CSV table of C-alpha atoms in Angstrom, one decimal:
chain,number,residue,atom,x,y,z
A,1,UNK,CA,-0.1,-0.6,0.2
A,2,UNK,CA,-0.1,3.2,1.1
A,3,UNK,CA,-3.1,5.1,2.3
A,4,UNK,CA,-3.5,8.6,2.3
A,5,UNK,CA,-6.0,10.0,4.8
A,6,UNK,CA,-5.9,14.1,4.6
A,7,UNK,CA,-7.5,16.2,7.3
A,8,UNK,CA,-9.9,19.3,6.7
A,9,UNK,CA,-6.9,22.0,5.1
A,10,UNK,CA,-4.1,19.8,6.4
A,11,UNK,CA,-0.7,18.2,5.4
A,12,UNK,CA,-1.9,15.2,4.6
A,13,UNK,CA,-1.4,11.7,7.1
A,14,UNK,CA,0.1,8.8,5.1
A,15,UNK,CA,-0.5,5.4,6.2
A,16,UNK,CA,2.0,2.6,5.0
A,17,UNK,CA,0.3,-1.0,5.4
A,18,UNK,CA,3.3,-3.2,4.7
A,19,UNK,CA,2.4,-7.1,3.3
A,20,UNK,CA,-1.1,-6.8,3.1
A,21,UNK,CA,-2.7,-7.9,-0.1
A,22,UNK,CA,-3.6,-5.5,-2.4
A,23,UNK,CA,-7.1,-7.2,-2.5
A,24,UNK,CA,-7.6,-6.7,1.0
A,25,UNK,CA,-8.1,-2.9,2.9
A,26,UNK,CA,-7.4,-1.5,6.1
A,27,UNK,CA,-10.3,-1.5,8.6
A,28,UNK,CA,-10.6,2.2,10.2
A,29,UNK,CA,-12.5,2.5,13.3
A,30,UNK,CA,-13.5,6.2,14.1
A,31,UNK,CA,-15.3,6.8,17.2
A,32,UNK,CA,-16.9,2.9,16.8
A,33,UNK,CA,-18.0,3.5,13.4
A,34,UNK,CA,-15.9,0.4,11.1
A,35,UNK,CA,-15.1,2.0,7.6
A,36,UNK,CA,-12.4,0.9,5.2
A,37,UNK,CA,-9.5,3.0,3.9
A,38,UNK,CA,-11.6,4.2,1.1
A,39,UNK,CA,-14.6,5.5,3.2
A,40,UNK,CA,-12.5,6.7,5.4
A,41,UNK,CA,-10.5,8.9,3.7
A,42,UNK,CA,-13.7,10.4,2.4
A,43,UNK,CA,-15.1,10.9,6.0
A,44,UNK,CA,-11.5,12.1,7.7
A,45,UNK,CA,-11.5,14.7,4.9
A,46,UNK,CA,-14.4,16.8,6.6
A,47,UNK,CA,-12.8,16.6,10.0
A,48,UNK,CA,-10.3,19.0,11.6
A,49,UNK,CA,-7.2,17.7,12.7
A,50,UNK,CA,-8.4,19.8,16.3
A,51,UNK,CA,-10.8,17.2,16.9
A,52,UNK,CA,-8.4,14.2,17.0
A,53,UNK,CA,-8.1,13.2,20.6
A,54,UNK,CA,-6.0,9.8,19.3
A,55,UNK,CA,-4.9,7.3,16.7
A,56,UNK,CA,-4.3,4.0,17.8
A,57,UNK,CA,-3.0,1.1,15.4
A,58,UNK,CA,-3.4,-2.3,15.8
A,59,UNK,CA,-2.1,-5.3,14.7
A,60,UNK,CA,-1.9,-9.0,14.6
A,61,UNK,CA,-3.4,-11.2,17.1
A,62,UNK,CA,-4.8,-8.2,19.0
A,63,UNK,CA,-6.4,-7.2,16.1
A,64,UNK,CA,-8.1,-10.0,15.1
A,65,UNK,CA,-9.3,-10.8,18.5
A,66,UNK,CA,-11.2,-7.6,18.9
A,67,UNK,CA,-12.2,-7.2,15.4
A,68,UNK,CA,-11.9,-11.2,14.1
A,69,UNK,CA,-11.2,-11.4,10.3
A,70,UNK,CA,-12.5,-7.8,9.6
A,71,UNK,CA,-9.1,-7.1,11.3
A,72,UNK,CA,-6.4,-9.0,9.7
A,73,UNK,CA,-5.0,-6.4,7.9
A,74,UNK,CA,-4.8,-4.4,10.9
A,75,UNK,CA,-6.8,-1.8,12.5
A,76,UNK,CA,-6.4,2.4,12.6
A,77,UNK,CA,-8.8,3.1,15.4
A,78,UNK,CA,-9.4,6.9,15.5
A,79,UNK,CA,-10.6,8.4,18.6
A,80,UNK,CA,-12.3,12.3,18.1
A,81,UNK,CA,-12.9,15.0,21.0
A,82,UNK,CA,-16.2,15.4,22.9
């Protein structure tokens, strides 16, 4: 599956989730608030690509131990500026 998640008047990031069920979305964690992709993009589209301190992913048993099944397609944890 491919995600698109575009940033306030930017080139947008493209996010290529690899064998994960088309039923199934991407969890998005920014700054501890759990969205999916499609919420997300929504949200990420009013923010300025400025106020990204980091982008994390993870994946696989990490994933699913922090975030249990809400996390087994992976996680995009975005991290803004203070």
């Amino acid at each position: 599956e491919i995600y698109t998640l575009s940033l306030h008047d930017a080139l947008p990031i493209l996010v290529i989730v690899t064998g994960v069920p088309s039923n199934n979305d991407l969890l998005v964690v920014v700054d501890g608030k759990e969205m999916y992709a499609t919420e997300a993009t929504n949200f990420m589209s009013n923010i300025s690509p400025e106020k990204i301190d980091s982008i994390t992913v993870l994946k696989d048993p990490i994933a699913l131990t922090k975030y249990s099944d809400k996390g087994k397609n992976g996680v995009l944890i975005v991290t803004l500026k203070k």
